[in-house]
CSV table of C-alpha atoms in Angstrom, one decimal:
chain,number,residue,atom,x,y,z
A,1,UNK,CA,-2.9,-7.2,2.4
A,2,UNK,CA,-4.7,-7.6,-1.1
A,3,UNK,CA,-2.7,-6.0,-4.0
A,4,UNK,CA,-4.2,-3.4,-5.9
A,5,UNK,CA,-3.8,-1.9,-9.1
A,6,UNK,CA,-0.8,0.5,-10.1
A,7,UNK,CA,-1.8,4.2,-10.2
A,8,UNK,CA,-1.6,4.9,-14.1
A,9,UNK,CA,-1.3,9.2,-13.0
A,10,UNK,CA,2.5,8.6,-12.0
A,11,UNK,CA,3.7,10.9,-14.8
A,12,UNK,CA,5.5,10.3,-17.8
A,13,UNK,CA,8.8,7.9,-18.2
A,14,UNK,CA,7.8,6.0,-15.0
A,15,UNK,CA,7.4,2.8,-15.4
A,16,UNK,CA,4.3,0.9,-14.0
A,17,UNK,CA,6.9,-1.1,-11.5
A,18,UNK,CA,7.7,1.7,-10.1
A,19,UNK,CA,4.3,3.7,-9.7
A,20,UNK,CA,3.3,4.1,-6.4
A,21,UNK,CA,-0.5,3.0,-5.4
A,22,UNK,CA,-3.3,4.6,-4.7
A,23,UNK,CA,-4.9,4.1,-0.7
A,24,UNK,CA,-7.6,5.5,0.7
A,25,UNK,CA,-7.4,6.3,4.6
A,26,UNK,CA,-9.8,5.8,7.2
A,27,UNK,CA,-10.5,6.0,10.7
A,28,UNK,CA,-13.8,4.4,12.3
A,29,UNK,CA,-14.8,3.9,8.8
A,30,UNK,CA,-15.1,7.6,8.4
A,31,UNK,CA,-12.9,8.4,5.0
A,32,UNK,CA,-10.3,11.0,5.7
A,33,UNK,CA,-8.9,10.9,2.6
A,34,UNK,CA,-6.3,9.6,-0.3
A,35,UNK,CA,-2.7,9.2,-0.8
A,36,UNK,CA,0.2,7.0,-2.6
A,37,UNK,CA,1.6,3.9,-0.9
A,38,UNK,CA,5.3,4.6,-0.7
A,39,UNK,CA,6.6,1.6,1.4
A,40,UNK,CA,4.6,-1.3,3.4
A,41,UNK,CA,4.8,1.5,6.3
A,42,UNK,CA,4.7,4.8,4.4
A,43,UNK,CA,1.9,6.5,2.6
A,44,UNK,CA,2.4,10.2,1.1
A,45,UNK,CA,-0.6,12.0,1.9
A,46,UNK,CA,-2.1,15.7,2.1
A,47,UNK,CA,-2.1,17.5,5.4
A,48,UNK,CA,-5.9,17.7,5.4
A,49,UNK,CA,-6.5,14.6,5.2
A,50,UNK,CA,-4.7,13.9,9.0
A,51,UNK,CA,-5.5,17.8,10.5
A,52,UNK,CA,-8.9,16.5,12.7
A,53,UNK,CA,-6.4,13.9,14.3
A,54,UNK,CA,-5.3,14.7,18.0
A,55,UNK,CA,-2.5,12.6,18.4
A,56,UNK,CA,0.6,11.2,16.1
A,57,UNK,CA,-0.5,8.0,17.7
A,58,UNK,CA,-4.2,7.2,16.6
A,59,UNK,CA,-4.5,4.5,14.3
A,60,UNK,CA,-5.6,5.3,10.6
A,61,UNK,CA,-6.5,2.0,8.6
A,62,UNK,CA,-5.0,2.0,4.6
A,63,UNK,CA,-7.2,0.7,2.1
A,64,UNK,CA,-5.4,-0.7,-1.3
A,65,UNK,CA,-8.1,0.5,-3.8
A,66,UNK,CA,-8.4,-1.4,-6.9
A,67,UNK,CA,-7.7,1.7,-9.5
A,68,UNK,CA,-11.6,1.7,-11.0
């Protein structure tokens, strides 16, 4: 996994090591959307961007952009 860049929008009085970074989600390199990598396995995301999926099991690749 290449590192990217902290997300700078984390909100005041965080501090960058503990800002959460920005993904971008795929699936058959169609873009379904964005969200914030919480853990190696968990990425906060909005409901919109999973709602065309028809099972809890597909696979969505997670892209670590590089915050430009």
């Amino acid at each position: 996994m290449v590192r990217g860049h902290p997300h700078r929008g984390a909100g005041p009085g965080v501090a960058v090591t503990h800002a959460s970074y920005w993904v971008e989600l795929f699936q058959s390199q169609q873009r379904l959307g964005g969200g914030f990598l919480l853990t190696r396995r968990y990425v906060l995301t909005a409901l919109h961007c999973l709602r065309g999926l028809t099972s809890p099991d597909e696979h969505v690749d997670v892209v670590l952009t590089d915050g430009s």
